[in-house]
Short mmCIF file of N, CA and C and ligand atoms in Angstrom, two decimals:
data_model
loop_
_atom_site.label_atom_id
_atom_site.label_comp_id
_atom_site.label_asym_id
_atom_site.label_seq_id
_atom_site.Cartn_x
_atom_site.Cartn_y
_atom_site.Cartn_z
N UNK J 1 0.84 -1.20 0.00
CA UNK J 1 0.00 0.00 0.00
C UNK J 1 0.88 1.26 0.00
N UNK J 2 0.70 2.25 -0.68
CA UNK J 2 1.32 3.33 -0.99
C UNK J 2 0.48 4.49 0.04
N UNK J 3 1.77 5.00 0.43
CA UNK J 3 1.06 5.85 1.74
C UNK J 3 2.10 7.50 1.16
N UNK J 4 1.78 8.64 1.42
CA UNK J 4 2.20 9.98 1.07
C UNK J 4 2.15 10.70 2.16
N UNK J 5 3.57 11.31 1.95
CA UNK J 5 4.10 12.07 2.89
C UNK J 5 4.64 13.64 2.52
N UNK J 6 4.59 14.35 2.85
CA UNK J 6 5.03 15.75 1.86
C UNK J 6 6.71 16.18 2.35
N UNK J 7 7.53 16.74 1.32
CA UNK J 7 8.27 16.81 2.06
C UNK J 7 8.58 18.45 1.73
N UNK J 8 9.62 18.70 2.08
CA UNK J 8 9.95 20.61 1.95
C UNK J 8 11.31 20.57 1.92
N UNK J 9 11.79 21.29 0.56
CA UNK J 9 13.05 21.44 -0.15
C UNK J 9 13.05 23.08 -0.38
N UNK J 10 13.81 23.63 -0.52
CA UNK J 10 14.27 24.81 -0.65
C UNK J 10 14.53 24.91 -2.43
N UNK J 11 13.97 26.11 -2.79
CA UNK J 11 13.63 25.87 -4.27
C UNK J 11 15.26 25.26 -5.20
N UNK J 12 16.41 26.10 -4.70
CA UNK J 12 17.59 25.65 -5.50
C UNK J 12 17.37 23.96 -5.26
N UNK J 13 17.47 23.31 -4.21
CA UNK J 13 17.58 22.03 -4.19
C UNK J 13 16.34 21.06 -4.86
N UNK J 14 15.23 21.93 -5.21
CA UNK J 14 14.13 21.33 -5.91
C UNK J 14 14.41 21.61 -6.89
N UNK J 15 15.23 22.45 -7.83
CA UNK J 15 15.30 22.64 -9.18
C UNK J 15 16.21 21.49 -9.56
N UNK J 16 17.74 21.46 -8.54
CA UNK J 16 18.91 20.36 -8.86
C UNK J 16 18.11 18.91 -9.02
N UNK J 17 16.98 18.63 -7.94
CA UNK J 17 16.11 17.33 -7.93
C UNK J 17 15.32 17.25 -9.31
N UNK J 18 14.88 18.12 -9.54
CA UNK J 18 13.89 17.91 -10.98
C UNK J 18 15.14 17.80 -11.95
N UNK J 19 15.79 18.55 -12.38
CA UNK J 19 16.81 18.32 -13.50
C UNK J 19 17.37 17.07 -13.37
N UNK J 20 17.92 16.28 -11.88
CA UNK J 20 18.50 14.86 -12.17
C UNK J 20 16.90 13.66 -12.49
N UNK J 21 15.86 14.27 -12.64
CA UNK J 21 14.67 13.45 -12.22
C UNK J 21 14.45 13.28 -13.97
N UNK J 22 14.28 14.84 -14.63
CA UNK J 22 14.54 14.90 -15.82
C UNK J 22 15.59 13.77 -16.76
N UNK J 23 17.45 13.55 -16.09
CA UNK J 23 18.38 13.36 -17.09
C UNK J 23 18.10 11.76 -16.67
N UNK J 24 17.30 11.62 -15.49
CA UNK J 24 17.50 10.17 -15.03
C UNK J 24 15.99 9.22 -15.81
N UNK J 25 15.43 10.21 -16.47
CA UNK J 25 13.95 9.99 -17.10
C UNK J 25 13.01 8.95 -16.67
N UNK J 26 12.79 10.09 -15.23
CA UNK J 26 11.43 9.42 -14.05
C UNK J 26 10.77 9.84 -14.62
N UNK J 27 9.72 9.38 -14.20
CA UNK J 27 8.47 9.66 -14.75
C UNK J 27 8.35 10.63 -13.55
N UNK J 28 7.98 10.59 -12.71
CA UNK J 28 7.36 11.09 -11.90
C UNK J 28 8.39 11.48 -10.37
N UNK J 29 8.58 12.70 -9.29
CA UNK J 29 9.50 12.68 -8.11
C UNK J 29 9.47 11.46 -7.68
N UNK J 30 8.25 11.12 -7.14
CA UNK J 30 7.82 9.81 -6.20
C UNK J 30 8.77 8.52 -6.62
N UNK J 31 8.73 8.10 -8.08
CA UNK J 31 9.70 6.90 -8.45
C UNK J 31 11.02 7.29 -8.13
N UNK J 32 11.38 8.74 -8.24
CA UNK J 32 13.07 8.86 -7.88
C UNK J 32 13.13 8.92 -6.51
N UNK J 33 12.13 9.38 -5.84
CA UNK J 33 12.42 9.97 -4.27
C UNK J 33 12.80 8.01 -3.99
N UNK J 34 11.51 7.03 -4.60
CA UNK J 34 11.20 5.55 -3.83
C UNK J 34 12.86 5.25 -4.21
N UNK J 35 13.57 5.27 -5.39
CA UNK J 35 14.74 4.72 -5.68
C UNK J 35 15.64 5.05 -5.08
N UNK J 36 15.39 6.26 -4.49
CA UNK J 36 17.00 7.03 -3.68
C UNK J 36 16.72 6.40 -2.21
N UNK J 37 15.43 6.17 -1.54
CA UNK J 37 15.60 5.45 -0.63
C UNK J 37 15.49 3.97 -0.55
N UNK J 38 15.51 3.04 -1.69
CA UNK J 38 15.82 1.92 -1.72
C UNK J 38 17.68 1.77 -1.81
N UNK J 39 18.12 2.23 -2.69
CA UNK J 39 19.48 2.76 -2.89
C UNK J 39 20.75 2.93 -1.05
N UNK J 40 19.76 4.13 -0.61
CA UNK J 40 20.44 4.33 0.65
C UNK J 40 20.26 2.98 1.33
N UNK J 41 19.19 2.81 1.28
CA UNK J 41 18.99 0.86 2.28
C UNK J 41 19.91 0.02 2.22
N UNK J 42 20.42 -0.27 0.49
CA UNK J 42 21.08 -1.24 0.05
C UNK J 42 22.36 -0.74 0.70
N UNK J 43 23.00 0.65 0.63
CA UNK J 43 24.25 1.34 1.40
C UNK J 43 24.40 0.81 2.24
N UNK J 44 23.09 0.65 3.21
CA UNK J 44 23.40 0.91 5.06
C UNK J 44 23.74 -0.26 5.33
N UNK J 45 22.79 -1.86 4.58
CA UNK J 45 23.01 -3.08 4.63
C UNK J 45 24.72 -3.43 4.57
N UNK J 46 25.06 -3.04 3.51
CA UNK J 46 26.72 -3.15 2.84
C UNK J 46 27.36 -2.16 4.12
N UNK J 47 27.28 -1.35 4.44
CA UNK J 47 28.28 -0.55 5.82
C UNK J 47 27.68 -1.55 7.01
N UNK J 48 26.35 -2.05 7.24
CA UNK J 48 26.59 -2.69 8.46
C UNK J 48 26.95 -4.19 8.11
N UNK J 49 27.73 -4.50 7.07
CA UNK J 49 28.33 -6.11 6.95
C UNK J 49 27.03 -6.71 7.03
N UNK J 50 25.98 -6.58 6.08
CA UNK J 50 24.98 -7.65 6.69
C UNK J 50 25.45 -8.73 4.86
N UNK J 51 24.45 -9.81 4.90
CA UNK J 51 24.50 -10.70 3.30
C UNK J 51 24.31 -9.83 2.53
N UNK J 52 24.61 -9.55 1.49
CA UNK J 52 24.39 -9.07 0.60
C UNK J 52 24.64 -9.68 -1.08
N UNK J 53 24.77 -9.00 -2.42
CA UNK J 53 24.42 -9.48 -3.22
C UNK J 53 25.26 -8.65 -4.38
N UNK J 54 26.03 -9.04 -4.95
CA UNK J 54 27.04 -7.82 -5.80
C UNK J 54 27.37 -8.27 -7.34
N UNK J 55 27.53 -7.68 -7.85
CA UNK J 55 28.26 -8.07 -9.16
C UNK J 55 29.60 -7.41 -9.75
N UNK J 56 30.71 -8.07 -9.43
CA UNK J 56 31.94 -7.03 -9.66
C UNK J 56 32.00 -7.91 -11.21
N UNK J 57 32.53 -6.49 -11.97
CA UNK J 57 33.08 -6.81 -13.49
C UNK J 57 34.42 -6.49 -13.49
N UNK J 58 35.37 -7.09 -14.13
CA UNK J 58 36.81 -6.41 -14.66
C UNK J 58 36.82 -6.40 -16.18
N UNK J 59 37.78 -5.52 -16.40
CA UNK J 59 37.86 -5.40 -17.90
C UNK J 59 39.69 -6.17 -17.90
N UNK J 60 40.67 -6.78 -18.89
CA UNK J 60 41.98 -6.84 -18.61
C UNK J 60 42.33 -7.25 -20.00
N UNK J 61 43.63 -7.68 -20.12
CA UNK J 61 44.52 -8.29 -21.72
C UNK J 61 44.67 -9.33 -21.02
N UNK J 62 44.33 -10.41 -21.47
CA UNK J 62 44.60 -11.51 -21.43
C UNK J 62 45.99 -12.07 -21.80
N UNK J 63 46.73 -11.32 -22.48
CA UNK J 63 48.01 -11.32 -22.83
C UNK J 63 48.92 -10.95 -22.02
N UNK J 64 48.65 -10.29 -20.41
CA UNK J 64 49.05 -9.80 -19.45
C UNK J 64 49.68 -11.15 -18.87
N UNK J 65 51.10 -11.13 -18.40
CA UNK J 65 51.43 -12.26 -17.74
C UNK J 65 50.87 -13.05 -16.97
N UNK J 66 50.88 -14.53 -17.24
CA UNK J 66 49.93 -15.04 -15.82
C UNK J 66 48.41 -14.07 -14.95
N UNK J 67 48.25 -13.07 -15.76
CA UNK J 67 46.78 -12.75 -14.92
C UNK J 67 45.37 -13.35 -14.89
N UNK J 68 45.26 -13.78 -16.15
CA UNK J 68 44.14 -14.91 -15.87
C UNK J 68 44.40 -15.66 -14.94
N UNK J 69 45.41 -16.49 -14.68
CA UNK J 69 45.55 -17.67 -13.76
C UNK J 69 45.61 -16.63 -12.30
N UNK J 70 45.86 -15.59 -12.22
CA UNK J 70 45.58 -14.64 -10.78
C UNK J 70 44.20 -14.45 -10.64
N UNK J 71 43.62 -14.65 -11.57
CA UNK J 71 41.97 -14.19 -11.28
C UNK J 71 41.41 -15.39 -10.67
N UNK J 72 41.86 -16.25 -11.50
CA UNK J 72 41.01 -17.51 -11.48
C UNK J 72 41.65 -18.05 -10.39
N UNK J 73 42.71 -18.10 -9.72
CA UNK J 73 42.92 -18.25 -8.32
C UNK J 73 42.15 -17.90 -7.40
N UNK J 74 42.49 -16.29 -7.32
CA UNK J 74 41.49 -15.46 -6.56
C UNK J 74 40.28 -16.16 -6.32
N UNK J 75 39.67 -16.47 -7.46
CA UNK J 75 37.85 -17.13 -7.43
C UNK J 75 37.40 -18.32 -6.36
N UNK J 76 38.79 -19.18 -6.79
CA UNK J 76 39.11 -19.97 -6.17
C UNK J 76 38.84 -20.20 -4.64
N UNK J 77 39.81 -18.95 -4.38
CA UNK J 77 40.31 -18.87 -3.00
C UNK J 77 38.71 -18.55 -2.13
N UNK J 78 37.92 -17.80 -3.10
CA UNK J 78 36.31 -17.24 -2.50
C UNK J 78 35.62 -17.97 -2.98
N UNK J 79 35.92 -19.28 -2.96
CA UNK J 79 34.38 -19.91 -4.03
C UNK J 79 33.69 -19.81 -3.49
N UNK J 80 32.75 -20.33 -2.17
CA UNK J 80 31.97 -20.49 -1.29
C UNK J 80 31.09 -19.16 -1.64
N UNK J 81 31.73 -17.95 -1.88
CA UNK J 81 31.01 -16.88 -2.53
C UNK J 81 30.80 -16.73 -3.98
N UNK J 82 31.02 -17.10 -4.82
CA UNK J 82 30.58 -16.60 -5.79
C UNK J 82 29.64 -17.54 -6.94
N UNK J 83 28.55 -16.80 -7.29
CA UNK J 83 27.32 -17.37 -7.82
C UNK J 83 27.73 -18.11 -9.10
N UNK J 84 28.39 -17.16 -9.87
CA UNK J 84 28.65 -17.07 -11.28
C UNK J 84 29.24 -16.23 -11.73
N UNK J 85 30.11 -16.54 -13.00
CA UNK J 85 31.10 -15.86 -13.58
C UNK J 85 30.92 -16.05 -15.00
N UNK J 86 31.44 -14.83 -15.62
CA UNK J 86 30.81 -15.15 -16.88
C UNK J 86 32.14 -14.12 -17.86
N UNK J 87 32.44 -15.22 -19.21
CA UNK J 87 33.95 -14.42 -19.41
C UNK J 87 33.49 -13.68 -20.72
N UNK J 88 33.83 -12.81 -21.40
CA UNK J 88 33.77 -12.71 -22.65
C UNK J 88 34.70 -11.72 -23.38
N UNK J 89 35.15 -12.19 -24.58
CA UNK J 89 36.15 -11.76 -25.56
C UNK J 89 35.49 -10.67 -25.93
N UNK J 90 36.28 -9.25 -25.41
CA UNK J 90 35.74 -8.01 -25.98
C UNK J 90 36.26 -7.92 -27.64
N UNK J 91 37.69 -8.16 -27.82
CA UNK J 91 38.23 -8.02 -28.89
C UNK J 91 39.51 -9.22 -28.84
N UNK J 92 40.73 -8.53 -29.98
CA UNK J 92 41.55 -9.39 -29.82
C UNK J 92 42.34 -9.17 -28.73
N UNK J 93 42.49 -8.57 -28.18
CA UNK J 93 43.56 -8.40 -26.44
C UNK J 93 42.15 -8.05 -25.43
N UNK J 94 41.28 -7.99 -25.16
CA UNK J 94 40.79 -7.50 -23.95
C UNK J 94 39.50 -8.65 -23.40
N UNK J 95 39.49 -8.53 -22.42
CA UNK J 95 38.45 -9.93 -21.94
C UNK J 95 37.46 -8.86 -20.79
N UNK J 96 36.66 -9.13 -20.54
CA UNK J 96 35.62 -9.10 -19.69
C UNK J 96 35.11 -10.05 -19.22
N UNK J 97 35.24 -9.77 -17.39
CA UNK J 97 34.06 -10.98 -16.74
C UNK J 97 33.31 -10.52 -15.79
N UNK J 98 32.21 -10.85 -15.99
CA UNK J 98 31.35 -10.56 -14.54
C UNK J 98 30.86 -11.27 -13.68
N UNK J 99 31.32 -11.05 -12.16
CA UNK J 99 31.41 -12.49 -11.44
C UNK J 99 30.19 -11.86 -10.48
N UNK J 100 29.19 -12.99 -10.50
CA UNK J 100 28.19 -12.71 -9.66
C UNK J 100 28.69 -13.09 -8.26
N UNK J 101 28.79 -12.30 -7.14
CA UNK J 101 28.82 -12.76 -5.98
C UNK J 101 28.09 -12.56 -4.59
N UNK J 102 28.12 -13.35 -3.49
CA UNK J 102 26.79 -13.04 -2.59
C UNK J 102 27.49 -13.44 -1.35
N UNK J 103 27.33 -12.88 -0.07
CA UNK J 103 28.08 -13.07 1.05
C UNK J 103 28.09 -12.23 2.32
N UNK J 104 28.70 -12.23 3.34
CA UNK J 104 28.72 -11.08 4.36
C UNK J 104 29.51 -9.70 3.21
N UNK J 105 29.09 -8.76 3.89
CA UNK J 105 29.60 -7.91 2.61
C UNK J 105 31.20 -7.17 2.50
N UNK J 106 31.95 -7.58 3.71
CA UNK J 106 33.16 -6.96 4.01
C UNK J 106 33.98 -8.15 3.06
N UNK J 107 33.66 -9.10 2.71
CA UNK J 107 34.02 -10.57 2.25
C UNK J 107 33.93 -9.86 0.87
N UNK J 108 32.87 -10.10 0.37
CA UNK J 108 32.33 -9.32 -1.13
C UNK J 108 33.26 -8.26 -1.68
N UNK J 109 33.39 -7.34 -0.53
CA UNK J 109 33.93 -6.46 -1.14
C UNK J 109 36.02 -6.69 -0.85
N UNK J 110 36.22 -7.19 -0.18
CA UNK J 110 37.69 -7.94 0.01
C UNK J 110 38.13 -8.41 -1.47
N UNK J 111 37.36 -9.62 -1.71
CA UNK J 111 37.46 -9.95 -2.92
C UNK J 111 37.33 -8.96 -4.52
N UNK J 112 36.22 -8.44 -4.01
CA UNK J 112 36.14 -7.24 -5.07
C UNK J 112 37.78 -6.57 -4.98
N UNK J 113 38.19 -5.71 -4.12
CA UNK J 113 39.02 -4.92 -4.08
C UNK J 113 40.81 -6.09 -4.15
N UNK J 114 40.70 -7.31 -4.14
CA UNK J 114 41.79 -7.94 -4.43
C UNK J 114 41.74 -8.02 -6.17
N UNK J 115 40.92 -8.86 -6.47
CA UNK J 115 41.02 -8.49 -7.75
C UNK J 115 41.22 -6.95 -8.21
N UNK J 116 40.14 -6.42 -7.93
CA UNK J 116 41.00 -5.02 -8.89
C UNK J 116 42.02 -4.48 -8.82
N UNK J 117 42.73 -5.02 -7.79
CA UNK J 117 44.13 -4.40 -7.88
C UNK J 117 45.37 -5.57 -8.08
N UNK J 118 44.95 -6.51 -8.95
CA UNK J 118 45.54 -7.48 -9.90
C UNK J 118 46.25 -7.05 -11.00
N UNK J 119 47.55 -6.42 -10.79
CA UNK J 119 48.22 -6.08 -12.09
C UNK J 119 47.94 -6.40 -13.15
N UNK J 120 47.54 -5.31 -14.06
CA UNK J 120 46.91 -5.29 -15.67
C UNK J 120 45.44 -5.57 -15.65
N UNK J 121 44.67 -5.66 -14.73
CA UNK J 121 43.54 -4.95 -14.89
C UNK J 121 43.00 -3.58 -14.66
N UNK J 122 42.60 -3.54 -15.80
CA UNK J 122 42.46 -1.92 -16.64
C UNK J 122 41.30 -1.38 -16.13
N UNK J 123 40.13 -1.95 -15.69
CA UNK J 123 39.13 -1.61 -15.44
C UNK J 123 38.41 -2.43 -14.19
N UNK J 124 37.77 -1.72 -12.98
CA UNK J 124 37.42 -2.86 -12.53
C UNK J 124 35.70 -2.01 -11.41
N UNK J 125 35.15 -2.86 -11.10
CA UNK J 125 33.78 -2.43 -10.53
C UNK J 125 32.86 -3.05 -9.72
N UNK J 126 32.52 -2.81 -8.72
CA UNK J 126 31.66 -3.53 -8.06
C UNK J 126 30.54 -3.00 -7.87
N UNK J 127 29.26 -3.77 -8.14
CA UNK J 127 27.79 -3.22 -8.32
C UNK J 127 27.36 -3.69 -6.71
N UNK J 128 27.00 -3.20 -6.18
CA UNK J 128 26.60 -3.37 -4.65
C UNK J 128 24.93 -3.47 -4.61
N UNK J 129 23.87 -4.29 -4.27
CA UNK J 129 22.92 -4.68 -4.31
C UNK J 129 22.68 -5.59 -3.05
N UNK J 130 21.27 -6.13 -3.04
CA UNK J 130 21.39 -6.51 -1.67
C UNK J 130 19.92 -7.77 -1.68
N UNK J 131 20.44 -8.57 -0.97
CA UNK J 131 19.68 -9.56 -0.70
C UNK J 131 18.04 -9.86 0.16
N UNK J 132 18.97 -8.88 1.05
CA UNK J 132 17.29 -9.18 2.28
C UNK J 132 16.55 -7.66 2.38
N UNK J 133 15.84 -7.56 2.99
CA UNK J 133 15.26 -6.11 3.21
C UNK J 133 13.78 -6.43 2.20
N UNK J 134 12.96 -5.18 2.06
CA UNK J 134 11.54 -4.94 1.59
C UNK J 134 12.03 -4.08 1.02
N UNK J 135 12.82 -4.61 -0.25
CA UNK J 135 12.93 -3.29 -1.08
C UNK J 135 12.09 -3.18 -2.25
N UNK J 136 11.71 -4.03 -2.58
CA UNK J 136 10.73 -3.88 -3.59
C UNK J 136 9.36 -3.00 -3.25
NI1 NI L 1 38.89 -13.50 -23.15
#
């Protein structure tokens, strides 16, 4: 059940809200206001270490010494966490994977932040999302 509450912004900060509401193409405040506080939830879950639910991607050259076999260690070393991984040939030197993973979240993000700092990966990211809560 959808329940309404009013809130009070000061016009500069209601203009900055409509323009990102505009570039972010809500339909309506209410869907951006509901997303920014589903968003903060998923935050607070991930700062208080609760399970959570992530998807880190790297971008790298596969032609990079031994770094595949560093990744795929790494995975290794966290299996118990991770859902799924998924590789794919961007071109002729560059690979992409996105490893689904799920866990206490200081874990999640350990792993996240070991890999990305795996010499010769060029790109790296973790999507932070979350398992439990009424966020829908
Ligand atoms: Ni590849």
């Amino acid at each position: 059940m959808l329940k309404r509450f009013t809130v009070s912004l000061e016009d500069d900060l209601l203009d900055e809200f409509d323009n990102y509401i505009k570039l972010r193409q809500y339909n309506n405040r209410s869907e951006a206001v509901r997303d920014l506080i589903r968003k903060s939830l998923v935050m607070q879950e991930w700062e208080a270490g609760k399970e959570v639910i992530g998807v880190i991607s790297l971008v790298y050259d596969h032609h990079h010494y031994q770094l595949q076999e560093r990744i795929t260690e790494l995975q290794h070393d966290f299996h118990h966490h991770i859902v799924s991984s998924t590789h794919i040939h961007m071109d002729h030197d560059n690979c992409l994977e996105v490893i689904i993973v799920r866990g206490k979240a200081k874990k999640i993000k350990d792993l996240a932040e070991k890999l990305m700092a795996i010499r010769g990966v060029k790109d790296g990211n973790l999507g932070m999302s979350s398992t439990g809560g009424d966020l829908c």
